Amino acid sequence: MTTESRWTSAATARTAATLIHIRRAHRVQIAADIDRELPGLGEAERRQVLEDRMREYTAAARSAAQSEQIGNWPPHPAQLAG
């Protein structure tokens, strides 16, 4: 493995770790929103609502990124509210 390929691999790993961190943070934010908006949900219903909102968030974020061609992927959930 060359020095350049090691550097590229390290940069890719850091980028992937950053994306994972961002996605987890968004999941936590969306879960907190659900808990605040729908406090009486059972665990199964809460999980379903969370998965549905994560899918909606992902679709909206991808659409925004494609239409604007910006490097702000993924955007914060609050940026998608509207």
PDB file of C-alpha atoms in Angstrom:
ATOM      1  CA  MET A   1       0.000   0.000   0.000  1.00  0.00           C
ATOM      2  CA  THR A   2       1.428   3.353  -1.026  1.00  0.00           C
ATOM      3  CA  THR A   3       1.509   6.425   1.184  1.00  0.00           C
ATOM      4  CA  GLU A   4      -1.082   8.087  -1.044  1.00  0.00           C
ATOM      5  CA  SER A   5      -3.486   5.157  -0.860  1.00  0.00           C
ATOM      6  CA  ARG A   6      -3.086   5.034   2.938  1.00  0.00           C
ATOM      7  CA  TRP A   7      -3.862   8.740   3.127  1.00  0.00           C
ATOM      8  CA  THR A   8      -6.904   8.287   0.897  1.00  0.00           C
ATOM      9  CA  SER A   9      -8.085   5.361   2.994  1.00  0.00           C
ATOM     10  CA  ALA A  10      -7.678   7.367   6.189  1.00  0.00           C
ATOM     11  CA  ALA A  11      -9.549  10.336   4.704  1.00  0.00           C
ATOM     12  CA  THR A  12     -12.337   8.054   3.519  1.00  0.00           C
ATOM     13  CA  ALA A  13     -12.609   6.477   6.963  1.00  0.00           C
ATOM     14  CA  ARG A  14     -12.804   9.903   8.626  1.00  0.00           C
ATOM     15  CA  THR A  15     -15.477  11.012   6.162  1.00  0.00           C
ATOM     16  CA  ALA A  16     -17.485   7.843   6.765  1.00  0.00           C
ATOM     17  CA  ALA A  17     -17.186   8.241  10.535  1.00  0.00           C
ATOM     18  CA  THR A  18     -18.371  11.839  10.247  1.00  0.00           C
ATOM     19  CA  LEU A  19     -21.384  10.827   8.164  1.00  0.00           C
ATOM     20  CA  ILE A  20     -22.286   8.088  10.627  1.00  0.00           C
ATOM     21  CA  HIS A  21     -22.053  10.587  13.489  1.00  0.00           C
ATOM     22  CA  ILE A  22     -24.269  13.085  11.639  1.00  0.00           C
ATOM     23  CA  ARG A  23     -26.874  10.433  10.816  1.00  0.00           C
ATOM     24  CA  ARG A  24     -26.974   9.240  14.404  1.00  0.00           C
ATOM     25  CA  ALA A  25     -27.378  12.814  15.633  1.00  0.00           C
ATOM     26  CA  HIS A  26     -30.288  13.339  13.240  1.00  0.00           C
ATOM     27  CA  ARG A  27     -31.879  10.095  14.417  1.00  0.00           C
ATOM     28  CA  VAL A  28     -31.608  11.267  18.047  1.00  0.00           C
ATOM     29  CA  GLN A  29     -33.128  14.643  17.130  1.00  0.00           C
ATOM     30  CA  ILE A  30     -36.019  13.054  15.262  1.00  0.00           C
ATOM     31  CA  ALA A  31     -36.611  10.612  18.150  1.00  0.00           C
ATOM     32  CA  ALA A  32     -36.719  13.528  20.599  1.00  0.00           C
ATOM     33  CA  ASP A  33     -39.238  15.300  18.362  1.00  0.00           C
ATOM     34  CA  ILE A  34     -41.428  12.185  18.325  1.00  0.00           C
ATOM     35  CA  ASP A  35     -41.242  11.822  22.106  1.00  0.00           C
ATOM     36  CA  ARG A  36     -42.284  15.448  22.502  1.00  0.00           C
ATOM     37  CA  GLU A  37     -45.043  15.362  19.859  1.00  0.00           C
ATOM     38  CA  LEU A  38     -46.464  11.889  20.568  1.00  0.00           C
ATOM     39  CA  PRO A  39     -45.776  11.064  24.221  1.00  0.00           C
ATOM     40  CA  GLY A  40     -48.263   8.192  24.508  1.00  0.00           C
ATOM     41  CA  LEU A  41     -46.856   5.949  21.786  1.00  0.00           C
ATOM     42  CA  GLY A  42     -45.935   2.385  22.569  1.00  0.00           C
ATOM     43  CA  GLU A  43     -42.470   1.145  21.648  1.00  0.00           C
ATOM     44  CA  ALA A  44     -43.524  -0.562  18.392  1.00  0.00           C
ATOM     45  CA  GLU A  45     -45.508   2.465  17.208  1.00  0.00           C
ATOM     46  CA  ARG A  46     -42.699   4.833  18.182  1.00  0.00           C
ATOM     47  CA  ARG A  47     -40.176   2.746  16.259  1.00  0.00           C
ATOM     48  CA  GLN A  48     -42.439   2.749  13.182  1.00  0.00           C
ATOM     49  CA  VAL A  49     -42.941   6.524  13.319  1.00  0.00           C
ATOM     50  CA  LEU A  50     -39.181   7.008  13.753  1.00  0.00           C
ATOM     51  CA  GLU A  51     -38.404   4.818  10.726  1.00  0.00           C
ATOM     52  CA  ASP A  52     -41.039   6.611   8.642  1.00  0.00           C
ATOM     53  CA  ARG A  53     -39.641  10.013   9.561  1.00  0.00           C
ATOM     54  CA  MET A  54     -36.081   8.882   8.899  1.00  0.00           C
ATOM     55  CA  ARG A  55     -37.166   7.778   5.409  1.00  0.00           C
ATOM     56  CA  GLU A  56     -38.931  11.107   4.845  1.00  0.00           C
ATOM     57  CA  TYR A  57     -35.878  12.999   6.089  1.00  0.00           C
ATOM     58  CA  THR A  58     -33.543  11.032   3.820  1.00  0.00           C
ATOM     59  CA  ALA A  59     -35.742  11.548   0.755  1.00  0.00           C
ATOM     60  CA  ALA A  60     -36.105  15.286   1.428  1.00  0.00           C
ATOM     61  CA  ALA A  61     -32.401  15.719   2.142  1.00  0.00           C
ATOM     62  CA  ARG A  62     -31.358  13.908  -1.032  1.00  0.00           C
ATOM     63  CA  SER A  63     -33.818  15.908  -3.094  1.00  0.00           C
ATOM     64  CA  ALA A  64     -32.520  19.174  -1.615  1.00  0.00           C
ATOM     65  CA  ALA A  65     -28.909  18.164  -2.197  1.00  0.00           C
ATOM     66  CA  GLN A  66     -29.580  17.154  -5.785  1.00  0.00           C
ATOM     67  CA  SER A  67     -31.538  20.279  -6.649  1.00  0.00           C
ATOM     68  CA  GLU A  68     -29.042  22.647  -5.037  1.00  0.00           C
ATOM     69  CA  GLN A  69     -25.881  20.632  -5.729  1.00  0.00           C
ATOM     70  CA  ILE A  70     -24.414  21.779  -2.439  1.00  0.00           C
ATOM     71  CA  GLY A  71     -21.946  20.129  -0.105  1.00  0.00           C
ATOM     72  CA  ASN A  72     -24.304  20.422   2.861  1.00  0.00           C
ATOM     73  CA  TRP A  73     -25.296  16.736   2.888  1.00  0.00           C
ATOM     74  CA  PRO A  74     -26.992  15.711   4.994  1.00  0.00           C
ATOM     75  CA  PRO A  75     -28.701  18.881   6.179  1.00  0.00           C
ATOM     76  CA  HIS A  76     -30.061  19.266   9.689  1.00  0.00           C
ATOM     77  CA  PRO A  77     -33.719  18.171  10.055  1.00  0.00           C
ATOM     78  CA  ALA A  78     -34.724  21.731  10.956  1.00  0.00           C
ATOM     79  CA  GLN A  79     -33.518  22.890   7.539  1.00  0.00           C
ATOM     80  CA  LEU A  80     -36.005  20.538   5.904  1.00  0.00           C
ATOM     81  CA  ALA A  81     -39.030  21.595   7.953  1.00  0.00           C
ATOM     82  CA  GLY A  82     -41.353  23.652   5.933  1.00  0.00           C
TER      83      GLY A  82
END
